[in-house]
Amino acid sequence: MPQLIKLNTDFENWWFDWRHGTDTSADRADQARKGWETDTTNHTYVPIRPKCARRVLQALPVTNPQEYTFIDVGCGKGRMLLLALEHSFRTAIGVELRKELSDLAKLNLHNDDRARLCSATCMNVNAMEFEFPDEKLVVYLFNPFGEDVMRTVLENLGRSLESSFRDVWVIMDFPVYANVADSMPYLSFVTEGYDYRIYRAKSPELAAVAA
């Protein structure tokens, strides 16, 4: 059974890349790196399965995605950015520390018609230094790094909201550090599935009470 699951996953990954003309699958170098269980800062690149990504996006209670920018923090080769654009987000921004991955993400976005039309991009930047744009956002985190970095990123998002409040949703996929999001006074838990949790930013008044 495990071998069958792997074959199914490999085919799903191949089909996605073949259809989009992209390279978003993990290669041997990615798979050889230490994973989240030993690396407390930056985790190995593991692309989400397309069907799992679509399930999470369908669970997001946003009825007007065309008004939101989708941000994937720790986007790897950009697969989730492409999947988010299928969900009609206004545009998508990837944040990736590893230059070789961010370069591939940019190339993948360039090769996708929808991504070119909406000016989707990937930034080669440390997530802890990323400045969240002043617009409606859906922030996606697929367990990209350890607890300390996760806390810093979410605290930075909170400060951005204090400066300019707008509607912001946070998706934690494979939420190993859900406790970090749960501890943020500005985030309100909305819903969860088998392998994800979704939060929404509270109004400044409610966030102040929670703090």
PDB file of C-alpha atoms in Angstrom:
ATOM      1  CA  MET A   1       0.000   0.000   0.000  1.00  0.00           C
ATOM      2  CA  PRO A   2       2.747   2.594   0.799  1.00  0.00           C
ATOM      3  CA  GLN A   3       4.334   1.892  -2.588  1.00  0.00           C
ATOM      4  CA  LEU A   4       0.985   2.415  -4.315  1.00  0.00           C
ATOM      5  CA  ILE A   5       0.519   5.733  -2.524  1.00  0.00           C
ATOM      6  CA  LYS A   6       3.997   6.836  -3.607  1.00  0.00           C
ATOM      7  CA  LEU A   7       3.312   5.879  -7.213  1.00  0.00           C
ATOM      8  CA  ASN A   8       0.047   7.804  -7.128  1.00  0.00           C
ATOM      9  CA  THR A   9       1.786  10.846  -5.654  1.00  0.00           C
ATOM     10  CA  ASP A  10       4.602  10.679  -8.197  1.00  0.00           C
ATOM     11  CA  PHE A  11       2.109  10.519 -11.060  1.00  0.00           C
ATOM     12  CA  GLU A  12       0.092  13.409  -9.632  1.00  0.00           C
ATOM     13  CA  ASN A  13       3.267  15.514  -9.379  1.00  0.00           C
ATOM     14  CA  TRP A  14       4.359  14.585 -12.904  1.00  0.00           C
ATOM     15  CA  TRP A  15       0.940  15.354 -14.348  1.00  0.00           C
ATOM     16  CA  PHE A  16       0.832  18.783 -12.680  1.00  0.00           C
ATOM     17  CA  ASP A  17       4.239  19.751 -14.044  1.00  0.00           C
ATOM     18  CA  TRP A  18       3.510  18.347 -17.494  1.00  0.00           C
ATOM     19  CA  ARG A  19       0.242  20.286 -17.721  1.00  0.00           C
ATOM     20  CA  HIS A  20       1.801  23.558 -16.550  1.00  0.00           C
ATOM     21  CA  GLY A  21       5.177  23.198 -18.246  1.00  0.00           C
ATOM     22  CA  THR A  22       6.892  23.592 -14.883  1.00  0.00           C
ATOM     23  CA  ASP A  23       9.327  21.884 -12.530  1.00  0.00           C
ATOM     24  CA  THR A  24       7.848  21.924  -9.024  1.00  0.00           C
ATOM     25  CA  SER A  25       8.613  18.407  -7.801  1.00  0.00           C
ATOM     26  CA  ALA A  26      11.241  17.677  -5.148  1.00  0.00           C
ATOM     27  CA  ASP A  27      14.501  16.414  -6.613  1.00  0.00           C
ATOM     28  CA  ARG A  28      17.009  14.093  -5.010  1.00  0.00           C
ATOM     29  CA  ALA A  29      18.993  16.969  -3.529  1.00  0.00           C
ATOM     30  CA  ASP A  30      15.869  18.225  -1.771  1.00  0.00           C
ATOM     31  CA  GLN A  31      14.987  14.772  -0.508  1.00  0.00           C
ATOM     32  CA  ALA A  32      18.516  14.224   0.825  1.00  0.00           C
ATOM     33  CA  ARG A  33      18.421  17.308   3.046  1.00  0.00           C
ATOM     34  CA  LYS A  34      17.470  16.938   6.680  1.00  0.00           C
ATOM     35  CA  GLY A  35      13.782  17.419   7.346  1.00  0.00           C
ATOM     36  CA  TRP A  36      11.781  19.350   9.906  1.00  0.00           C
ATOM     37  CA  GLU A  37      12.391  16.776  12.616  1.00  0.00           C
ATOM     38  CA  THR A  38      16.101  17.708  12.820  1.00  0.00           C
ATOM     39  CA  ASP A  39      16.343  21.182  11.264  1.00  0.00           C
ATOM     40  CA  THR A  40      14.898  23.793  13.627  1.00  0.00           C
ATOM     41  CA  THR A  41      15.271  26.751  11.259  1.00  0.00           C
ATOM     42  CA  ASN A  42      14.512  26.012   7.596  1.00  0.00           C
ATOM     43  CA  HIS A  43      12.825  22.824   6.513  1.00  0.00           C
ATOM     44  CA  THR A  44      13.475  20.760   3.418  1.00  0.00           C
ATOM     45  CA  TYR A  45      11.510  21.467   0.245  1.00  0.00           C
ATOM     46  CA  VAL A  46       8.455  19.233   0.062  1.00  0.00           C
ATOM     47  CA  PRO A  47       5.840  20.348  -2.497  1.00  0.00           C
ATOM     48  CA  ILE A  48       2.212  19.934  -1.544  1.00  0.00           C
ATOM     49  CA  ARG A  49       0.160  17.447  -3.546  1.00  0.00           C
ATOM     50  CA  PRO A  50      -2.160  19.322  -5.913  1.00  0.00           C
ATOM     51  CA  LYS A  51      -5.313  17.587  -4.668  1.00  0.00           C
ATOM     52  CA  CYS A  52      -4.404  18.419  -1.053  1.00  0.00           C
ATOM     53  CA  ALA A  53      -3.790  22.054  -1.968  1.00  0.00           C
ATOM     54  CA  ARG A  54      -7.134  22.326  -3.742  1.00  0.00           C
ATOM     55  CA  ARG A  55      -8.886  20.830  -0.711  1.00  0.00           C
ATOM     56  CA  VAL A  56      -7.364  23.480   1.554  1.00  0.00           C
ATOM     57  CA  LEU A  57      -8.214  26.320  -0.829  1.00  0.00           C
ATOM     58  CA  GLN A  58     -11.801  25.112  -1.133  1.00  0.00           C
ATOM     59  CA  ALA A  59     -12.069  25.134   2.671  1.00  0.00           C
ATOM     60  CA  LEU A  60     -10.982  28.783   2.850  1.00  0.00           C
ATOM     61  CA  PRO A  61     -14.150  30.820   3.553  1.00  0.00           C
ATOM     62  CA  VAL A  62     -13.264  33.670   1.191  1.00  0.00           C
ATOM     63  CA  THR A  63     -15.993  34.315  -1.370  1.00  0.00           C
ATOM     64  CA  ASN A  64     -14.140  37.006  -3.326  1.00  0.00           C
ATOM     65  CA  PRO A  65     -10.557  35.733  -3.807  1.00  0.00           C
ATOM     66  CA  GLN A  66     -10.047  38.124  -6.714  1.00  0.00           C
ATOM     67  CA  GLU A  67      -9.702  40.891  -4.094  1.00  0.00           C
ATOM     68  CA  TYR A  68      -6.881  39.131  -2.223  1.00  0.00           C
ATOM     69  CA  THR A  69      -3.171  38.622  -2.739  1.00  0.00           C
ATOM     70  CA  PHE A  70      -1.996  35.108  -1.933  1.00  0.00           C
ATOM     71  CA  ILE A  71       1.378  34.896  -0.184  1.00  0.00           C
ATOM     72  CA  ASP A  72       3.229  31.603   0.216  1.00  0.00           C
ATOM     73  CA  VAL A  73       5.937  32.029   2.850  1.00  0.00           C
ATOM     74  CA  GLY A  74       8.587  29.434   2.081  1.00  0.00           C
ATOM     75  CA  CYS A  75       7.227  28.796  -1.402  1.00  0.00           C
ATOM     76  CA  GLY A  76       9.969  26.505  -2.701  1.00  0.00           C
ATOM     77  CA  LYS A  77       9.553  26.099  -6.464  1.00  0.00           C
ATOM     78  CA  GLY A  78       6.188  27.871  -6.473  1.00  0.00           C
ATOM     79  CA  ARG A  79       3.677  25.057  -6.906  1.00  0.00           C
ATOM     80  CA  MET A  80       1.230  26.489  -4.365  1.00  0.00           C
ATOM     81  CA  LEU A  81       1.384  29.879  -6.068  1.00  0.00           C
ATOM     82  CA  LEU A  82       0.227  28.294  -9.318  1.00  0.00           C
ATOM     83  CA  LEU A  83      -2.538  26.402  -7.541  1.00  0.00           C
ATOM     84  CA  ALA A  84      -3.682  29.566  -5.760  1.00  0.00           C
ATOM     85  CA  LEU A  85      -4.022  31.352  -9.082  1.00  0.00           C
ATOM     86  CA  GLU A  86      -6.323  28.564 -10.250  1.00  0.00           C
ATOM     87  CA  HIS A  87      -8.487  29.658  -7.303  1.00  0.00           C
ATOM     88  CA  SER A  88      -8.786  33.181  -8.822  1.00  0.00           C
ATOM     89  CA  PHE A  89      -6.659  35.200  -6.397  1.00  0.00           C
ATOM     90  CA  ARG A  90      -5.775  38.681  -7.651  1.00  0.00           C
ATOM     91  CA  THR A  91      -2.101  37.793  -7.679  1.00  0.00           C
ATOM     92  CA  ALA A  92       0.384  35.623  -5.801  1.00  0.00           C
ATOM     93  CA  ILE A  93       3.721  36.323  -4.116  1.00  0.00           C
ATOM     94  CA  GLY A  94       6.237  33.713  -3.062  1.00  0.00           C
ATOM     95  CA  VAL A  95       8.807  34.234  -0.309  1.00  0.00           C
ATOM     96  CA  GLU A  96      11.812  31.909  -0.487  1.00  0.00           C
ATOM     97  CA  LEU A  97      15.204  32.012   1.241  1.00  0.00           C
ATOM     98  CA  ARG A  98      17.049  29.520  -0.980  1.00  0.00           C
ATOM     99  CA  LYS A  99      18.065  31.298  -4.176  1.00  0.00           C
ATOM    100  CA  GLU A 100      18.119  28.144  -6.297  1.00  0.00           C
ATOM    101  CA  LEU A 101      14.494  27.493  -5.349  1.00  0.00           C
ATOM    102  CA  SER A 102      13.330  31.086  -5.788  1.00  0.00           C
ATOM    103  CA  ASP A 103      14.953  31.183  -9.239  1.00  0.00           C
ATOM    104  CA  LEU A 104      13.053  28.030 -10.204  1.00  0.00           C
ATOM    105  CA  ALA A 105       9.826  29.490  -8.805  1.00  0.00           C
ATOM    106  CA  LYS A 106      10.284  32.609 -10.944  1.00  0.00           C
ATOM    107  CA  LEU A 107      10.868  30.449 -14.010  1.00  0.00           C
ATOM    108  CA  ASN A 108       7.797  28.339 -13.249  1.00  0.00           C
ATOM    109  CA  LEU A 109       5.664  31.461 -12.867  1.00  0.00           C
ATOM    110  CA  HIS A 110       7.056  32.841 -16.125  1.00  0.00           C
ATOM    111  CA  ASN A 111       6.081  29.631 -17.915  1.00  0.00           C
ATOM    112  CA  ASP A 112       2.466  29.792 -16.710  1.00  0.00           C
ATOM    113  CA  ASP A 113       0.042  31.979 -18.682  1.00  0.00           C
ATOM    114  CA  ARG A 114      -2.178  32.809 -15.708  1.00  0.00           C
ATOM    115  CA  ALA A 115       0.794  33.755 -13.526  1.00  0.00           C
ATOM    116  CA  ARG A 116       2.176  36.098 -16.193  1.00  0.00           C
ATOM    117  CA  LEU A 117      -1.177  37.820 -16.650  1.00  0.00           C
ATOM    118  CA  CYS A 118      -1.524  38.660 -12.953  1.00  0.00           C
ATOM    119  CA  SER A 119       2.170  39.496 -12.413  1.00  0.00           C
ATOM    120  CA  ALA A 120       2.757  36.746  -9.861  1.00  0.00           C
ATOM    121  CA  THR A 121       6.279  36.772  -8.494  1.00  0.00           C
ATOM    122  CA  CYS A 122       8.713  35.175  -6.065  1.00  0.00           C
ATOM    123  CA  MET A 123      11.034  37.130  -3.776  1.00  0.00           C
ATOM    124  CA  ASN A 124      14.403  35.736  -2.675  1.00  0.00           C
ATOM    125  CA  VAL A 125      14.281  37.075   0.874  1.00  0.00           C
ATOM    126  CA  ASN A 126      14.482  35.917   4.475  1.00  0.00           C
ATOM    127  CA  ALA A 127      10.910  35.398   5.683  1.00  0.00           C
ATOM    128  CA  MET A 128      11.748  37.217   8.921  1.00  0.00           C
ATOM    129  CA  GLU A 129      12.573  40.348   6.897  1.00  0.00           C
ATOM    130  CA  PHE A 130       9.642  40.189   4.476  1.00  0.00           C
ATOM    131  CA  GLU A 131       7.319  43.198   4.565  1.00  0.00           C
ATOM    132  CA  PHE A 132       3.695  42.207   4.046  1.00  0.00           C
ATOM    133  CA  PRO A 133       1.939  44.376   1.439  1.00  0.00           C
ATOM    134  CA  ASP A 134      -0.781  46.753   2.591  1.00  0.00           C
ATOM    135  CA  GLU A 135      -3.728  44.930   0.991  1.00  0.00           C
ATOM    136  CA  LYS A 136      -6.108  42.053   1.627  1.00  0.00           C
ATOM    137  CA  LEU A 137      -4.058  38.909   2.098  1.00  0.00           C
ATOM    138  CA  VAL A 138      -4.187  35.156   2.368  1.00  0.00           C
ATOM    139  CA  VAL A 139      -0.925  34.033   3.985  1.00  0.00           C
ATOM    140  CA  TYR A 140      -0.023  30.386   3.467  1.00  0.00           C
ATOM    141  CA  LEU A 141       2.511  28.397   5.514  1.00  0.00           C
ATOM    142  CA  PHE A 142       3.270  24.779   4.627  1.00  0.00           C
ATOM    143  CA  ASN A 143       5.487  24.055   7.657  1.00  0.00           C
ATOM    144  CA  PRO A 144       8.391  25.939   6.027  1.00  0.00           C
ATOM    145  CA  PHE A 145      10.566  26.505   9.084  1.00  0.00           C
ATOM    146  CA  GLY A 146      10.958  26.015  12.831  1.00  0.00           C
ATOM    147  CA  GLU A 147       9.020  27.467  15.726  1.00  0.00           C
ATOM    148  CA  ASP A 148      11.194  30.536  16.360  1.00  0.00           C
ATOM    149  CA  VAL A 149      11.103  31.692  12.741  1.00  0.00           C
ATOM    150  CA  MET A 150       7.367  30.997  12.573  1.00  0.00           C
ATOM    151  CA  ARG A 151       6.822  33.178  15.630  1.00  0.00           C
ATOM    152  CA  THR A 152       8.847  36.039  14.175  1.00  0.00           C
ATOM    153  CA  VAL A 153       6.994  35.906  10.848  1.00  0.00           C
ATOM    154  CA  LEU A 154       3.565  35.953  12.505  1.00  0.00           C
ATOM    155  CA  GLU A 155       4.608  38.713  14.905  1.00  0.00           C
ATOM    156  CA  ASN A 156       5.738  40.774  11.906  1.00  0.00           C
ATOM    157  CA  LEU A 157       2.359  40.196  10.276  1.00  0.00           C
ATOM    158  CA  GLY A 158       0.692  41.370  13.478  1.00  0.00           C
ATOM    159  CA  ARG A 159       2.723  44.586  13.499  1.00  0.00           C
ATOM    160  CA  SER A 160       1.805  45.152   9.859  1.00  0.00           C
ATOM    161  CA  LEU A 161      -1.867  44.885  10.809  1.00  0.00           C
ATOM    162  CA  GLU A 162      -1.403  47.317  13.696  1.00  0.00           C
ATOM    163  CA  SER A 163      -0.010  49.817  11.225  1.00  0.00           C
ATOM    164  CA  SER A 164      -2.758  49.257   8.651  1.00  0.00           C
ATOM    165  CA  PHE A 165      -5.607  46.885   9.418  1.00  0.00           C
ATOM    166  CA  ARG A 166      -7.094  44.927   6.503  1.00  0.00           C
ATOM    167  CA  ASP A 167      -8.701  41.550   6.040  1.00  0.00           C
ATOM    168  CA  VAL A 168      -6.039  38.856   6.400  1.00  0.00           C
ATOM    169  CA  TRP A 169      -6.365  35.083   6.522  1.00  0.00           C
ATOM    170  CA  VAL A 170      -3.638  32.669   7.612  1.00  0.00           C
ATOM    171  CA  ILE A 171      -3.520  29.046   6.458  1.00  0.00           C
ATOM    172  CA  MET A 172      -1.238  26.683   8.351  1.00  0.00           C
ATOM    173  CA  ASP A 173      -0.866  23.507   6.310  1.00  0.00           C
ATOM    174  CA  PHE A 174       0.662  20.541   8.149  1.00  0.00           C
ATOM    175  CA  PRO A 175       0.464  22.742  11.279  1.00  0.00           C
ATOM    176  CA  VAL A 176       3.294  21.367  13.416  1.00  0.00           C
ATOM    177  CA  TYR A 177       3.557  24.750  15.133  1.00  0.00           C
ATOM    178  CA  ALA A 178      -0.124  25.618  15.357  1.00  0.00           C
ATOM    179  CA  ASN A 179       0.568  26.639  18.949  1.00  0.00           C
ATOM    180  CA  VAL A 180       2.401  29.676  17.602  1.00  0.00           C
ATOM    181  CA  ALA A 181      -0.609  30.869  15.597  1.00  0.00           C
ATOM    182  CA  ASP A 182      -2.907  30.054  18.516  1.00  0.00           C
ATOM    183  CA  SER A 183      -0.820  32.344  20.735  1.00  0.00           C
ATOM    184  CA  MET A 184      -1.132  35.373  18.444  1.00  0.00           C
ATOM    185  CA  PRO A 185      -3.688  37.780  19.991  1.00  0.00           C
ATOM    186  CA  TYR A 186      -4.616  39.195  16.591  1.00  0.00           C
ATOM    187  CA  LEU A 187      -5.560  35.818  15.069  1.00  0.00           C
ATOM    188  CA  SER A 188      -8.901  34.103  15.482  1.00  0.00           C
ATOM    189  CA  PHE A 189      -9.199  30.381  14.741  1.00  0.00           C
ATOM    190  CA  VAL A 190     -11.834  29.752  12.057  1.00  0.00           C
ATOM    191  CA  THR A 191     -11.771  26.138  10.931  1.00  0.00           C
ATOM    192  CA  GLU A 192      -9.562  23.104  10.517  1.00  0.00           C
ATOM    193  CA  GLY A 193      -9.243  19.897   8.548  1.00  0.00           C
ATOM    194  CA  TYR A 194      -7.238  16.740   8.861  1.00  0.00           C
ATOM    195  CA  ASP A 195      -3.944  18.489   8.081  1.00  0.00           C
ATOM    196  CA  TYR A 196      -4.579  22.254   8.141  1.00  0.00           C
ATOM    197  CA  ARG A 197      -5.829  25.110  10.331  1.00  0.00           C
ATOM    198  CA  ILE A 198      -7.263  28.418   9.113  1.00  0.00           C
ATOM    199  CA  TYR A 199      -7.217  31.722  11.008  1.00  0.00           C
ATOM    200  CA  ARG A 200      -8.473  35.242  10.378  1.00  0.00           C
ATOM    201  CA  ALA A 201      -7.167  38.557  11.661  1.00  0.00           C
ATOM    202  CA  LYS A 202      -9.325  40.153  14.341  1.00  0.00           C
ATOM    203  CA  SER A 203     -10.275  43.795  14.347  1.00  0.00           C
ATOM    204  CA  PRO A 204      -7.820  45.977  16.324  1.00  0.00           C
ATOM    205  CA  GLU A 205     -10.367  46.327  19.131  1.00  0.00           C
ATOM    206  CA  LEU A 206     -10.819  42.573  19.553  1.00  0.00           C
ATOM    207  CA  ALA A 207      -7.091  41.955  19.254  1.00  0.00           C
ATOM    208  CA  ALA A 208      -6.443  44.463  22.044  1.00  0.00           C
ATOM    209  CA  VAL A 209      -8.913  42.676  24.312  1.00  0.00           C
ATOM    210  CA  ALA A 210      -7.322  39.291  23.541  1.00  0.00           C
ATOM    211  CA  ALA A 211      -3.872  40.637  24.361  1.00  0.00           C
TER     212      ALA A 211
END
